[in-house]
C-alpha positions as a Markdown table, in Angstrom:
| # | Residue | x | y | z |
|---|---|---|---|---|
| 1 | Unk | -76.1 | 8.3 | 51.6 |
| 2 | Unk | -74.9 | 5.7 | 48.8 |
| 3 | Unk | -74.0 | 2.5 | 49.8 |
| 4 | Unk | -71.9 | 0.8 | 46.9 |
| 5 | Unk | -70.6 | -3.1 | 47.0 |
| 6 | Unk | -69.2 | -4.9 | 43.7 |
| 7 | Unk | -66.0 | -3.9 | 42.0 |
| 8 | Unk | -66.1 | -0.2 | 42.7 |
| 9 | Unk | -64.1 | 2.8 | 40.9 |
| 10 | Unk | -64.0 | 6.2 | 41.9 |
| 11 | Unk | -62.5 | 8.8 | 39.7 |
| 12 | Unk | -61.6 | 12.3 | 40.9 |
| 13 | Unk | -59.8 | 14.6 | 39.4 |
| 14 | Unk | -56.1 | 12.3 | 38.0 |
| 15 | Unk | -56.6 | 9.8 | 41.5 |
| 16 | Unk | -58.7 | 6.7 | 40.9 |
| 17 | Unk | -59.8 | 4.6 | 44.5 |
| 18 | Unk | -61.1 | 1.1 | 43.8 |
| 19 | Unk | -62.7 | -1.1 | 46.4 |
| 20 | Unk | -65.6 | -3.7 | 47.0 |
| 21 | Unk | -67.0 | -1.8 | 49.3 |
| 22 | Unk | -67.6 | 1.8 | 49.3 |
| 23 | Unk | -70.1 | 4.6 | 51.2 |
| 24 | Unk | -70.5 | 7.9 | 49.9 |
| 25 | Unk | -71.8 | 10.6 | 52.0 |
| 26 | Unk | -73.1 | 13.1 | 49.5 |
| 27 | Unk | -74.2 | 15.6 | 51.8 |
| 28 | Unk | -70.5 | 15.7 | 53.4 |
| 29 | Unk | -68.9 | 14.9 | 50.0 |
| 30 | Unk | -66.9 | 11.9 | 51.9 |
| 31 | Unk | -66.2 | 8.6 | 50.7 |
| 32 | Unk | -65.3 | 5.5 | 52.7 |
| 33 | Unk | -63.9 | 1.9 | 52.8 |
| 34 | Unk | -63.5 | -0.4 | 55.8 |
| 35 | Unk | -62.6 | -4.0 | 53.5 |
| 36 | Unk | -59.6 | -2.4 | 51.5 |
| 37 | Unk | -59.1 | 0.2 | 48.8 |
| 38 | Unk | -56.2 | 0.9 | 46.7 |
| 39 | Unk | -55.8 | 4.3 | 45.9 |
| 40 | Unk | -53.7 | 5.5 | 42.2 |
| 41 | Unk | -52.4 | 8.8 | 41.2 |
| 42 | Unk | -50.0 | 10.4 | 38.9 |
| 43 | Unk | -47.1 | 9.3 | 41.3 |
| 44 | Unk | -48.5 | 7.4 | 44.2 |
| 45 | Unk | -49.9 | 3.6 | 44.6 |
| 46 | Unk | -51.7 | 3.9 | 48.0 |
| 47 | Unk | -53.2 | 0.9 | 50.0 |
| 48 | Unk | -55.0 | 0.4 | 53.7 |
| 49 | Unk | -57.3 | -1.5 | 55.3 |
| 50 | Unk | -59.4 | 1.9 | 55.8 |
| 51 | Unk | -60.0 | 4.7 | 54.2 |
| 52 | Unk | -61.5 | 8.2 | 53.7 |
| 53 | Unk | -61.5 | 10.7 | 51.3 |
| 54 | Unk | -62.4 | 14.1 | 52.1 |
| 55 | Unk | -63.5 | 15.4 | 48.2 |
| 56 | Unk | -64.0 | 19.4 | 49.5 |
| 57 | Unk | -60.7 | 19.4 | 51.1 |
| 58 | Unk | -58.8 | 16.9 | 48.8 |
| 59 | Unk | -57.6 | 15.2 | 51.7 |
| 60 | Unk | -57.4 | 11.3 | 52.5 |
| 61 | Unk | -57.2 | 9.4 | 55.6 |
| 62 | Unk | -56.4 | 6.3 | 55.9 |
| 63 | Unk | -55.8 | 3.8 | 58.9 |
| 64 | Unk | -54.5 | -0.3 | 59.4 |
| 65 | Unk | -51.8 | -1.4 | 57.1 |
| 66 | Unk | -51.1 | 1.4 | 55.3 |
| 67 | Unk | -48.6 | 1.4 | 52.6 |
| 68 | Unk | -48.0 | 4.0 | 49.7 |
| 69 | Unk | -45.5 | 3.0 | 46.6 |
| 70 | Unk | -44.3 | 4.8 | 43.9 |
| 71 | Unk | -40.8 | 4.6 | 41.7 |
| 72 | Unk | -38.2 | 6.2 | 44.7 |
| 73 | Unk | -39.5 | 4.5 | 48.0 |
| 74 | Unk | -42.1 | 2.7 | 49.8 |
| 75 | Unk | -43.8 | 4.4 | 53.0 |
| 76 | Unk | -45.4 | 2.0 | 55.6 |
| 77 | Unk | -47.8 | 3.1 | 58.5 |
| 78 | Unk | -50.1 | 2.7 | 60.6 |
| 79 | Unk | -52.2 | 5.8 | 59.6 |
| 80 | Unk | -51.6 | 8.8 | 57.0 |
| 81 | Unk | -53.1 | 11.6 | 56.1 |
| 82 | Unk | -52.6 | 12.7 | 52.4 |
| 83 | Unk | -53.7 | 15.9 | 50.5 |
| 84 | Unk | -53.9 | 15.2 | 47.1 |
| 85 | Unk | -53.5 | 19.1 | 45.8 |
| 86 | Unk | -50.5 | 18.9 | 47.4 |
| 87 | Unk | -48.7 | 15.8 | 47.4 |
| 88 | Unk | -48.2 | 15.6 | 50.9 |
| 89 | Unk | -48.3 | 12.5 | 53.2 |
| 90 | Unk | -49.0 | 13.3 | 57.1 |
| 91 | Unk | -47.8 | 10.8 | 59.6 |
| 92 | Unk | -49.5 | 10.0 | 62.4 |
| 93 | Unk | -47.9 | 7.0 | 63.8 |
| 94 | Unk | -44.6 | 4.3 | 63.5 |
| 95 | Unk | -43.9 | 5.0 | 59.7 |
| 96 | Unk | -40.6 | 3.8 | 57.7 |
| 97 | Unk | -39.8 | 5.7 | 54.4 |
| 98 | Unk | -37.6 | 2.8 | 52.4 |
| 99 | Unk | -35.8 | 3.3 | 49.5 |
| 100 | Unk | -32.6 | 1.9 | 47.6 |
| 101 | Unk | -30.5 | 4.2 | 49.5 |
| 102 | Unk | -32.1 | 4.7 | 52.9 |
| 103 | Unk | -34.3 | 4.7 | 55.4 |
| 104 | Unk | -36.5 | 7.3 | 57.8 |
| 105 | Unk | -38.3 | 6.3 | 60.5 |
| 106 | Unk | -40.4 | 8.9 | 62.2 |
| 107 | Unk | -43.7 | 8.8 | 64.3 |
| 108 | Unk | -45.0 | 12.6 | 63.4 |
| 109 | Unk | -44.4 | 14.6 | 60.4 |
| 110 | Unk | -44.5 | 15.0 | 56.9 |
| 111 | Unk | -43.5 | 13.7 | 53.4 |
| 112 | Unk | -43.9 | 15.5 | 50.2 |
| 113 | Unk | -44.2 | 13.3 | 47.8 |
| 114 | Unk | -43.6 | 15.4 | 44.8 |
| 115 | Unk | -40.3 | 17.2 | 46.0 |
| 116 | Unk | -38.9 | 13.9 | 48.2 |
| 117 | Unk | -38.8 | 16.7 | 50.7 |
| 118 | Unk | -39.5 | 15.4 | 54.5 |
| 119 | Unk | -40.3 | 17.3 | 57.8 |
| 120 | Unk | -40.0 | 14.7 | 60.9 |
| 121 | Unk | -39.8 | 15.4 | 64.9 |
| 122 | Unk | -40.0 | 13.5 | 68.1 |
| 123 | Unk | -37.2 | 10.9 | 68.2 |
| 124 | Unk | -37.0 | 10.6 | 64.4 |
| 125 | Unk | -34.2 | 9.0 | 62.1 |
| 126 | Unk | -32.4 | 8.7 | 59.0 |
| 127 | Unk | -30.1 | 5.3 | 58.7 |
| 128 | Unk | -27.9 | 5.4 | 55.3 |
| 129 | Unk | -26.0 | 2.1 | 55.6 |
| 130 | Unk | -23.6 | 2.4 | 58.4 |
| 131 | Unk | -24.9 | 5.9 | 59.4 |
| 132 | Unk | -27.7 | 6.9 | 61.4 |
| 133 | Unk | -28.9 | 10.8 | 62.2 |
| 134 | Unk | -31.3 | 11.0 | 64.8 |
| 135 | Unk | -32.9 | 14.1 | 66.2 |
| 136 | Unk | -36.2 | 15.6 | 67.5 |
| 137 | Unk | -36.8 | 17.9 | 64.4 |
| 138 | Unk | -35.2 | 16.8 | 61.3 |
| 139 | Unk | -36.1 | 18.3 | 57.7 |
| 140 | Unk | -34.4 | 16.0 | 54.7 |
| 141 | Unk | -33.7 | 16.3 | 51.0 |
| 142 | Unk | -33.6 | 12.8 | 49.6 |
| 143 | Unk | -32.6 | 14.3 | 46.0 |
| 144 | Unk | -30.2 | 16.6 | 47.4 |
| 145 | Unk | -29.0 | 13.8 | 50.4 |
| 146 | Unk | -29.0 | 16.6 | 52.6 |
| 147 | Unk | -30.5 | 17.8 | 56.0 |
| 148 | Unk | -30.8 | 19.7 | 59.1 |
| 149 | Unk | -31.5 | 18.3 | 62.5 |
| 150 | Unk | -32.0 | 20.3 | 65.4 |
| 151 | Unk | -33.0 | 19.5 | 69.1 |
| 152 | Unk | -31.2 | 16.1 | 70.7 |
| 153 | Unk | -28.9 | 15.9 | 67.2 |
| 154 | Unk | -27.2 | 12.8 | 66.8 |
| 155 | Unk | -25.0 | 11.7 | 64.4 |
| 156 | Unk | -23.6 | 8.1 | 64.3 |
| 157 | Unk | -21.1 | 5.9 | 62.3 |
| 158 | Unk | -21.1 | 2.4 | 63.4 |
| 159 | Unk | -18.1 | 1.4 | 61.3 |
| 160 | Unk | -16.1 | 4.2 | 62.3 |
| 161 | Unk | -17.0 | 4.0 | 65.9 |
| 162 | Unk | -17.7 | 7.8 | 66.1 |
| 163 | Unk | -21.1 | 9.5 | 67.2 |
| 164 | Unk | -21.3 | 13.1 | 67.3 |
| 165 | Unk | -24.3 | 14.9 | 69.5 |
| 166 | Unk | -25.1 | 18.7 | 69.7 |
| 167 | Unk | -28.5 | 20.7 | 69.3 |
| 168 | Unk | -27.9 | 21.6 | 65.6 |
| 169 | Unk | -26.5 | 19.9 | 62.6 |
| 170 | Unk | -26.2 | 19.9 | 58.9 |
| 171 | Unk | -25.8 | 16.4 | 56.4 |
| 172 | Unk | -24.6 | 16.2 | 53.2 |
| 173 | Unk | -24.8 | 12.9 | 51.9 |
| 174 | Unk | -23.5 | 13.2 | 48.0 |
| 175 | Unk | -20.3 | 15.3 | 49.9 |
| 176 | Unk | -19.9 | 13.5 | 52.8 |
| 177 | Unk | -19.7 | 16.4 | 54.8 |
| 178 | Unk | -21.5 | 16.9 | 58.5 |
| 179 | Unk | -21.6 | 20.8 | 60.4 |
| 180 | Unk | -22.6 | 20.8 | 64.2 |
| 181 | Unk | -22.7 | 23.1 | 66.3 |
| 182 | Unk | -24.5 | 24.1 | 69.9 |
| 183 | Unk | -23.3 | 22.0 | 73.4 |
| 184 | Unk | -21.6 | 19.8 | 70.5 |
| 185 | Unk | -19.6 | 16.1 | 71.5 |
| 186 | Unk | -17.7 | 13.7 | 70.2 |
| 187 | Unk | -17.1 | 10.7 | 70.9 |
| 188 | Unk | -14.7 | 8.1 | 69.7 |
């Protein structure tokens, strides 16, 4: 066990963590922080209160003020898994996905981070200025602007004063185009 304090870096592989206060388990390969740690990739700017990085696996948890950055959006949570071989952010909690044209909120799923390609379930949504989509299992294109929800599919406009519910539905942002169909309702 190694037991670092100071103005720490740790470099692995193109991801660089740096904390004040760092243990390394070098039997397990596992790295940890409890003060703060930032963590930098080719894409990503990730910060947290707590952290851990699995080296084996590629894989990084982190818990308490989580936040991860990079050029499209900024994700906030409470706690997040990420594998770092594959660019994908786990949620595990209340976590927003912000950027200049919308906004997911979601409490399990996932976020690649690379494709800006999103899998969310369990009362999850998308709001787009005026427009919300909620549903219970939602995957989401934000370079397309285009999704599926299924399950408890809701599809709201609050200035046109029109929500549309079924168990299925496709979005298509760019066209401005909606499909749903299955036990499907409108109401004006």
């Amino acid at each position: 066990m190694a037991s670092l304090r100071g103005d720490i870096r740790m470099i692995h592989d193109k991801m660089t963590l740096t904390t004040h206060f760092l243990d390394y388990d070098l039997k397990r390969n596992l790295g940890f922080y409890q003060n703060g740690g930032r963590i930098v990739d080719e894409t990503n700017v990730l910060t947290s209160e707590i952290g851990q990085y699995f080296v084996n696996d590629k894989m990084l948890f982190f818990k308490n003020s989580v936040e991860l950055k990079n050029q499209s959006y900024v994700m906030v949570t409470d706690t997040l898994k990420y594998q770092t071989g594959t660019n994908i952010a786990y949620f595990v909690g209340p976590t927003t996905v912000t950027s200049s044209e919308n906004m997911i909120f979601t409490k399990n799923g996932w976020y690649n981070t690379k494709t800006d390609q999103a899998q969310v379930y369990n009362d999850s949504y998308l709001n787009s200025g005026s427009k919300f989509i909620y549903s219970d299992d939602m995957f989401y294109d934000r370079n397309k602007d285009e999704g599926t929800i299924r399950k408890n599919a809701k599809i709201q406009d609050t200035t046109q004063k029109l929500t549309l519910y079924s168990q299925y539905g496709f979005y298509q942002g760019k066209k401005k185009a909606v499909f749903m169909t299955d036990s499907v309702l409108v109401v004006k």
